[in-house]
PDB file of C-alpha atoms in Angstrom:
ATOM      1  CA  UNK A   1      15.738  -3.641   7.568  1.00  0.00           C
ATOM      2  CA  UNK A   2      19.477  -4.400   7.511  1.00  0.00           C
ATOM      3  CA  UNK A   3      19.492  -3.826   3.743  1.00  0.00           C
ATOM      4  CA  UNK A   4      18.436  -0.224   4.376  1.00  0.00           C
ATOM      5  CA  UNK A   5      21.507   0.276   6.561  1.00  0.00           C
ATOM      6  CA  UNK A   6      24.260  -1.650   4.745  1.00  0.00           C
ATOM      7  CA  UNK A   7      27.106  -0.080   6.770  1.00  0.00           C
ATOM      8  CA  UNK A   8      25.676  -1.118  10.146  1.00  0.00           C
ATOM      9  CA  UNK A   9      25.781  -4.423  11.972  1.00  0.00           C
ATOM     10  CA  UNK A  10      22.595  -6.294  10.908  1.00  0.00           C
ATOM     11  CA  UNK A  11      21.882  -7.538  14.435  1.00  0.00           C
ATOM     12  CA  UNK A  12      21.948  -3.971  15.795  1.00  0.00           C
ATOM     13  CA  UNK A  13      19.547  -2.851  13.062  1.00  0.00           C
ATOM     14  CA  UNK A  14      17.157  -5.756  13.769  1.00  0.00           C
ATOM     15  CA  UNK A  15      17.192  -4.942  17.486  1.00  0.00           C
ATOM     16  CA  UNK A  16      16.685  -1.201  16.941  1.00  0.00           C
ATOM     17  CA  UNK A  17      13.721  -1.710  14.568  1.00  0.00           C
ATOM     18  CA  UNK A  18      12.001  -4.486  16.498  1.00  0.00           C
ATOM     19  CA  UNK A  19       8.311  -4.915  15.629  1.00  0.00           C
ATOM     20  CA  UNK A  20       5.797  -4.673  18.479  1.00  0.00           C
ATOM     21  CA  UNK A  21       3.692  -7.445  16.929  1.00  0.00           C
ATOM     22  CA  UNK A  22       4.113 -10.178  14.328  1.00  0.00           C
ATOM     23  CA  UNK A  23       0.721 -11.356  13.122  1.00  0.00           C
ATOM     24  CA  UNK A  24      -0.219 -13.786  10.382  1.00  0.00           C
ATOM     25  CA  UNK A  25      -0.647 -17.429   9.571  1.00  0.00           C
ATOM     26  CA  UNK A  26       3.102 -17.990  10.104  1.00  0.00           C
ATOM     27  CA  UNK A  27       3.481 -20.062   6.933  1.00  0.00           C
ATOM     28  CA  UNK A  28       6.253 -17.919   5.459  1.00  0.00           C
ATOM     29  CA  UNK A  29       8.295 -16.829   8.461  1.00  0.00           C
ATOM     30  CA  UNK A  30      11.434 -18.787   9.261  1.00  0.00           C
ATOM     31  CA  UNK A  31      11.500 -20.343  12.742  1.00  0.00           C
ATOM     32  CA  UNK A  32      14.783 -18.648  13.657  1.00  0.00           C
ATOM     33  CA  UNK A  33      13.357 -15.228  12.735  1.00  0.00           C
ATOM     34  CA  UNK A  34      10.218 -15.839  14.801  1.00  0.00           C
ATOM     35  CA  UNK A  35      12.327 -17.028  17.753  1.00  0.00           C
ATOM     36  CA  UNK A  36      14.686 -14.041  17.450  1.00  0.00           C
ATOM     37  CA  UNK A  37      11.847 -11.501  17.743  1.00  0.00           C
ATOM     38  CA  UNK A  38       9.925 -13.496  20.363  1.00  0.00           C
ATOM     39  CA  UNK A  39      13.084 -13.454  22.504  1.00  0.00           C
ATOM     40  CA  UNK A  40      13.217  -9.648  22.116  1.00  0.00           C
ATOM     41  CA  UNK A  41       9.678  -9.380  23.473  1.00  0.00           C
ATOM     42  CA  UNK A  42       7.747  -9.029  20.224  1.00  0.00           C
ATOM     43  CA  UNK A  43       4.163 -10.233  20.633  1.00  0.00           C
ATOM     44  CA  UNK A  44       3.454 -13.176  18.289  1.00  0.00           C
ATOM     45  CA  UNK A  45      -0.176 -13.514  17.147  1.00  0.00           C
ATOM     46  CA  UNK A  46      -0.620 -16.807  15.297  1.00  0.00           C
ATOM     47  CA  UNK A  47      -3.669 -16.614  13.026  1.00  0.00           C
ATOM     48  CA  UNK A  48      -3.015 -19.891  11.206  1.00  0.00           C
ATOM     49  CA  UNK A  49      -6.638 -20.940  11.758  1.00  0.00           C
ATOM     50  CA  UNK A  50      -7.749 -18.056   9.470  1.00  0.00           C
ATOM     51  CA  UNK A  51      -7.010 -19.016   5.876  1.00  0.00           C
ATOM     52  CA  UNK A  52      -9.689 -16.692   4.415  1.00  0.00           C
ATOM     53  CA  UNK A  53      -7.654 -13.491   4.709  1.00  0.00           C
ATOM     54  CA  UNK A  54      -4.097 -12.518   3.803  1.00  0.00           C
ATOM     55  CA  UNK A  55      -1.419 -11.651   6.350  1.00  0.00           C
ATOM     56  CA  UNK A  56      -1.665  -8.020   5.267  1.00  0.00           C
ATOM     57  CA  UNK A  57      -5.426  -8.072   5.868  1.00  0.00           C
ATOM     58  CA  UNK A  58      -4.851  -9.501   9.346  1.00  0.00           C
ATOM     59  CA  UNK A  59      -2.267  -6.811  10.144  1.00  0.00           C
ATOM     60  CA  UNK A  60      -4.337  -3.883   8.875  1.00  0.00           C
ATOM     61  CA  UNK A  61      -7.351  -5.159  10.850  1.00  0.00           C
ATOM     62  CA  UNK A  62      -5.124  -5.359  13.929  1.00  0.00           C
ATOM     63  CA  UNK A  63      -3.943  -1.757  13.473  1.00  0.00           C
ATOM     64  CA  UNK A  64      -7.524  -0.577  12.979  1.00  0.00           C
ATOM     65  CA  UNK A  65      -8.879  -2.521  15.963  1.00  0.00           C
ATOM     66  CA  UNK A  66      -5.897  -1.868  18.265  1.00  0.00           C
ATOM     67  CA  UNK A  67      -6.577   1.869  18.132  1.00  0.00           C
ATOM     68  CA  UNK A  68     -10.402   2.081  18.296  1.00  0.00           C
ATOM     69  CA  UNK A  69     -10.472   5.615  19.744  1.00  0.00           C
ATOM     70  CA  UNK A  70      -7.835   7.066  17.423  1.00  0.00           C
ATOM     71  CA  UNK A  71      -8.994   9.469  14.717  1.00  0.00           C
ATOM     72  CA  UNK A  72      -8.181   7.401  11.617  1.00  0.00           C
ATOM     73  CA  UNK A  73      -8.286  10.415   9.260  1.00  0.00           C
ATOM     74  CA  UNK A  74      -4.598  11.075   9.980  1.00  0.00           C
ATOM     75  CA  UNK A  75      -3.546   7.428  10.040  1.00  0.00           C
ATOM     76  CA  UNK A  76      -1.358   6.295   7.143  1.00  0.00           C
ATOM     77  CA  UNK A  77      -0.202   2.690   6.904  1.00  0.00           C
ATOM     78  CA  UNK A  78       2.936   2.303   4.802  1.00  0.00           C
ATOM     79  CA  UNK A  79       3.463  -1.267   3.586  1.00  0.00           C
ATOM     80  CA  UNK A  80       6.810  -2.376   2.182  1.00  0.00           C
ATOM     81  CA  UNK A  81       7.157  -5.665   0.348  1.00  0.00           C
ATOM     82  CA  UNK A  82       3.497  -6.079  -0.632  1.00  0.00           C
ATOM     83  CA  UNK A  83       4.068  -5.942  -4.392  1.00  0.00           C
ATOM     84  CA  UNK A  84       6.139  -8.202  -6.585  1.00  0.00           C
ATOM     85  CA  UNK A  85       6.685 -11.864  -6.040  1.00  0.00           C
ATOM     86  CA  UNK A  86       3.718 -14.115  -6.638  1.00  0.00           C
ATOM     87  CA  UNK A  87       0.969 -12.436  -8.663  1.00  0.00           C
ATOM     88  CA  UNK A  88      -1.847 -13.880  -6.525  1.00  0.00           C
ATOM     89  CA  UNK A  89      -0.240 -12.336  -3.414  1.00  0.00           C
ATOM     90  CA  UNK A  90       0.033  -8.987  -5.192  1.00  0.00           C
ATOM     91  CA  UNK A  91      -3.672  -9.098  -6.100  1.00  0.00           C
ATOM     92  CA  UNK A  92      -4.546 -10.137  -2.549  1.00  0.00           C
ATOM     93  CA  UNK A  93      -2.632  -7.157  -1.198  1.00  0.00           C
ATOM     94  CA  UNK A  94      -4.327  -4.803  -3.675  1.00  0.00           C
ATOM     95  CA  UNK A  95      -7.645  -6.223  -2.491  1.00  0.00           C
ATOM     96  CA  UNK A  96      -6.783  -5.087   1.051  1.00  0.00           C
ATOM     97  CA  UNK A  97      -6.843  -1.483  -0.221  1.00  0.00           C
ATOM     98  CA  UNK A  98     -10.496  -1.986  -1.187  1.00  0.00           C
ATOM     99  CA  UNK A  99     -11.484  -3.915   1.948  1.00  0.00           C
ATOM    100  CA  UNK A 100     -10.114  -1.110   4.136  1.00  0.00           C
ATOM    101  CA  UNK A 101     -10.998   1.772   1.816  1.00  0.00           C
ATOM    102  CA  UNK A 102     -11.666   4.112   4.757  1.00  0.00           C
ATOM    103  CA  UNK A 103      -7.990   3.843   5.796  1.00  0.00           C
ATOM    104  CA  UNK A 104      -5.055   5.351   3.948  1.00  0.00           C
ATOM    105  CA  UNK A 105      -2.795   2.467   2.997  1.00  0.00           C
ATOM    106  CA  UNK A 106       0.227   2.936   0.744  1.00  0.00           C
ATOM    107  CA  UNK A 107       2.023  -0.014  -0.824  1.00  0.00           C
ATOM    108  CA  UNK A 108       5.614   0.788  -1.755  1.00  0.00           C
ATOM    109  CA  UNK A 109       8.412  -0.957  -3.638  1.00  0.00           C
ATOM    110  CA  UNK A 110      11.767   0.177  -4.987  1.00  0.00           C
ATOM    111  CA  UNK A 111      10.010   1.172  -8.222  1.00  0.00           C
ATOM    112  CA  UNK A 112       6.541   2.450  -7.309  1.00  0.00           C
ATOM    113  CA  UNK A 113       4.016   3.519  -4.757  1.00  0.00           C
ATOM    114  CA  UNK A 114       0.368   2.437  -4.925  1.00  0.00           C
ATOM    115  CA  UNK A 115      -2.759   3.513  -3.075  1.00  0.00           C
ATOM    116  CA  UNK A 116      -6.521   3.620  -3.450  1.00  0.00           C
ATOM    117  CA  UNK A 117      -8.431   6.691  -4.553  1.00  0.00           C
ATOM    118  CA  UNK A 118     -11.968   6.083  -3.228  1.00  0.00           C
ATOM    119  CA  UNK A 119     -14.793   7.289  -5.451  1.00  0.00           C
ATOM    120  CA  UNK A 120     -16.257   9.202  -2.507  1.00  0.00           C
ATOM    121  CA  UNK A 121     -13.706  12.023  -2.865  1.00  0.00           C
ATOM    122  CA  UNK A 122     -12.261  14.455  -5.383  1.00  0.00           C
ATOM    123  CA  UNK A 123      -8.546  13.847  -4.948  1.00  0.00           C
ATOM    124  CA  UNK A 124      -5.679  16.325  -5.012  1.00  0.00           C
ATOM    125  CA  UNK A 125      -2.359  14.538  -5.233  1.00  0.00           C
ATOM    126  CA  UNK A 126       0.657  16.701  -4.462  1.00  0.00           C
ATOM    127  CA  UNK A 127       3.710  15.396  -6.266  1.00  0.00           C
ATOM    128  CA  UNK A 128       7.104  15.521  -4.561  1.00  0.00           C
ATOM    129  CA  UNK A 129       9.140  15.439  -7.757  1.00  0.00           C
ATOM    130  CA  UNK A 130      12.415  14.881  -5.916  1.00  0.00           C
ATOM    131  CA  UNK A 131      11.232  11.405  -4.851  1.00  0.00           C
ATOM    132  CA  UNK A 132       8.348  10.418  -7.141  1.00  0.00           C
ATOM    133  CA  UNK A 133       7.274  10.514 -10.771  1.00  0.00           C
ATOM    134  CA  UNK A 134       7.128  11.186 -13.552  1.00  0.00           C
ATOM    135  CA  UNK A 135       5.450   7.915 -14.625  1.00  0.00           C
ATOM    136  CA  UNK A 136       2.021   7.194 -13.200  1.00  0.00           C
ATOM    137  CA  UNK A 137      -1.190   5.322 -13.799  1.00  0.00           C
ATOM    138  CA  UNK A 138      -4.850   5.093 -12.815  1.00  0.00           C
ATOM    139  CA  UNK A 139      -6.392   1.645 -12.831  1.00  0.00           C
ATOM    140  CA  UNK A 140     -10.095   0.946 -12.353  1.00  0.00           C
ATOM    141  CA  UNK A 141     -11.222  -2.213 -10.584  1.00  0.00           C
ATOM    142  CA  UNK A 142     -13.030  -3.267 -12.694  1.00  0.00           C
ATOM    143  CA  UNK A 143     -14.854  -0.309 -14.351  1.00  0.00           C
ATOM    144  CA  UNK A 144     -15.070   3.471 -14.230  1.00  0.00           C
ATOM    145  CA  UNK A 145     -17.711   5.019 -16.450  1.00  0.00           C
ATOM    146  CA  UNK A 146     -16.369   8.539 -15.889  1.00  0.00           C
ATOM    147  CA  UNK A 147     -12.933   9.697 -14.740  1.00  0.00           C
ATOM    148  CA  UNK A 148     -11.578  13.231 -15.073  1.00  0.00           C
ATOM    149  CA  UNK A 149      -8.014  14.319 -14.281  1.00  0.00           C
ATOM    150  CA  UNK A 150      -5.844  17.417 -14.425  1.00  0.00           C
ATOM    151  CA  UNK A 151      -2.063  17.674 -14.276  1.00  0.00           C
ATOM    152  CA  UNK A 152      -1.242  14.622 -16.400  1.00  0.00           C
ATOM    153  CA  UNK A 153       0.402  14.442 -19.811  1.00  0.00           C
ATOM    154  CA  UNK A 154      -2.691  12.598 -21.042  1.00  0.00           C
ATOM    155  CA  UNK A 155      -5.567  13.957 -18.967  1.00  0.00           C
ATOM    156  CA  UNK A 156      -8.891  12.165 -18.906  1.00  0.00           C
ATOM    157  CA  UNK A 157     -12.188  14.005 -19.379  1.00  0.00           C
ATOM    158  CA  UNK A 158     -15.258  12.005 -18.348  1.00  0.00           C
ATOM    159  CA  UNK A 159     -13.404   8.998 -19.757  1.00  0.00           C
ATOM    160  CA  UNK A 160     -14.556   5.412 -19.359  1.00  0.00           C
ATOM    161  CA  UNK A 161     -11.852   3.036 -18.166  1.00  0.00           C
ATOM    162  CA  UNK A 162     -12.164  -0.723 -17.781  1.00  0.00           C
ATOM    163  CA  UNK A 163     -10.242  -3.928 -18.096  1.00  0.00           C
ATOM    164  CA  UNK A 164     -10.602  -5.078 -21.682  1.00  0.00           C
ATOM    165  CA  UNK A 165     -10.609  -1.405 -22.725  1.00  0.00           C
ATOM    166  CA  UNK A 166      -8.728   1.761 -21.814  1.00  0.00           C
ATOM    167  CA  UNK A 167      -6.759   1.981 -18.567  1.00  0.00           C
ATOM    168  CA  UNK A 168      -4.432   4.888 -17.874  1.00  0.00           C
ATOM    169  CA  UNK A 169      -0.969   3.359 -17.654  1.00  0.00           C
ATOM    170  CA  UNK A 170       2.386   4.893 -18.604  1.00  0.00           C
ATOM    171  CA  UNK A 171       0.975   8.368 -18.074  1.00  0.00           C
ATOM    172  CA  UNK A 172       3.238  11.211 -16.937  1.00  0.00           C
ATOM    173  CA  UNK A 173       2.761  13.885 -14.267  1.00  0.00           C
ATOM    174  CA  UNK A 174       3.210  17.406 -15.643  1.00  0.00           C
ATOM    175  CA  UNK A 175       3.342  19.471 -12.475  1.00  0.00           C
ATOM    176  CA  UNK A 176       3.211  19.467  -8.708  1.00  0.00           C
ATOM    177  CA  UNK A 177      -0.538  18.800  -8.378  1.00  0.00           C
ATOM    178  CA  UNK A 178      -2.801  16.166  -9.914  1.00  0.00           C
ATOM    179  CA  UNK A 179      -6.571  16.093  -9.499  1.00  0.00           C
ATOM    180  CA  UNK A 180      -8.671  12.974  -9.954  1.00  0.00           C
ATOM    181  CA  UNK A 181     -12.430  12.565  -9.826  1.00  0.00           C
ATOM    182  CA  UNK A 182     -14.161   9.312 -10.691  1.00  0.00           C
ATOM    183  CA  UNK A 183     -17.406   7.437 -10.273  1.00  0.00           C
ATOM    184  CA  UNK A 184     -15.387   4.358  -9.231  1.00  0.00           C
ATOM    185  CA  UNK A 185     -12.571   3.458  -6.887  1.00  0.00           C
ATOM    186  CA  UNK A 186      -9.221   3.725  -8.682  1.00  0.00           C
ATOM    187  CA  UNK A 187      -5.730   2.508  -7.947  1.00  0.00           C
ATOM    188  CA  UNK A 188      -3.174   5.327  -8.241  1.00  0.00           C
ATOM    189  CA  UNK A 189       0.385   4.318  -8.947  1.00  0.00           C
ATOM    190  CA  UNK A 190       3.458   6.479  -9.419  1.00  0.00           C
ATOM    191  CA  UNK A 191       7.120   5.678  -9.930  1.00  0.00           C
ATOM    192  CA  UNK A 192       9.555   6.421  -7.120  1.00  0.00           C
ATOM    193  CA  UNK A 193      13.151   7.527  -7.503  1.00  0.00           C
TER     194      UNK A 193
END
């Protein structure tokens, strides 16, 4: 967080944006960071006994389960720092999008934003050109026999996409609205400015 506010005292930023909960297997958090937030009253949930799920999986499950009576249709989980670094971690974090496909989860980096387009819907994506685009992509995991889009430089019409064949990368948004319909779950990615 202090990097987002370079002209402010880092300790003030850390105190102002204190997490309510830190949850995970605690294998990558420095002891002094854990102690700092514990001393501020952050709840620490050590899940080191669970090595079958990623930290992101644990956190998304916590958010889902912590609010059982909340209408999840308006819930959007924005995840910073989930892409880049080790490739196996990136794939694990992408997998979380599929595991929790009923929730809207957006992974964001300095370069792009990524989220799942479940096959159960026809999607309308409204582009905010001041902050995103023009480069975009649609990636099937692992196969889409039929995907149709509108609003892209290279639209797809009942197109098969699969690894080892065509995937829609380095495409370009043409307008303010994209539509996507597919027989498979797709990853949507778009550049951010």
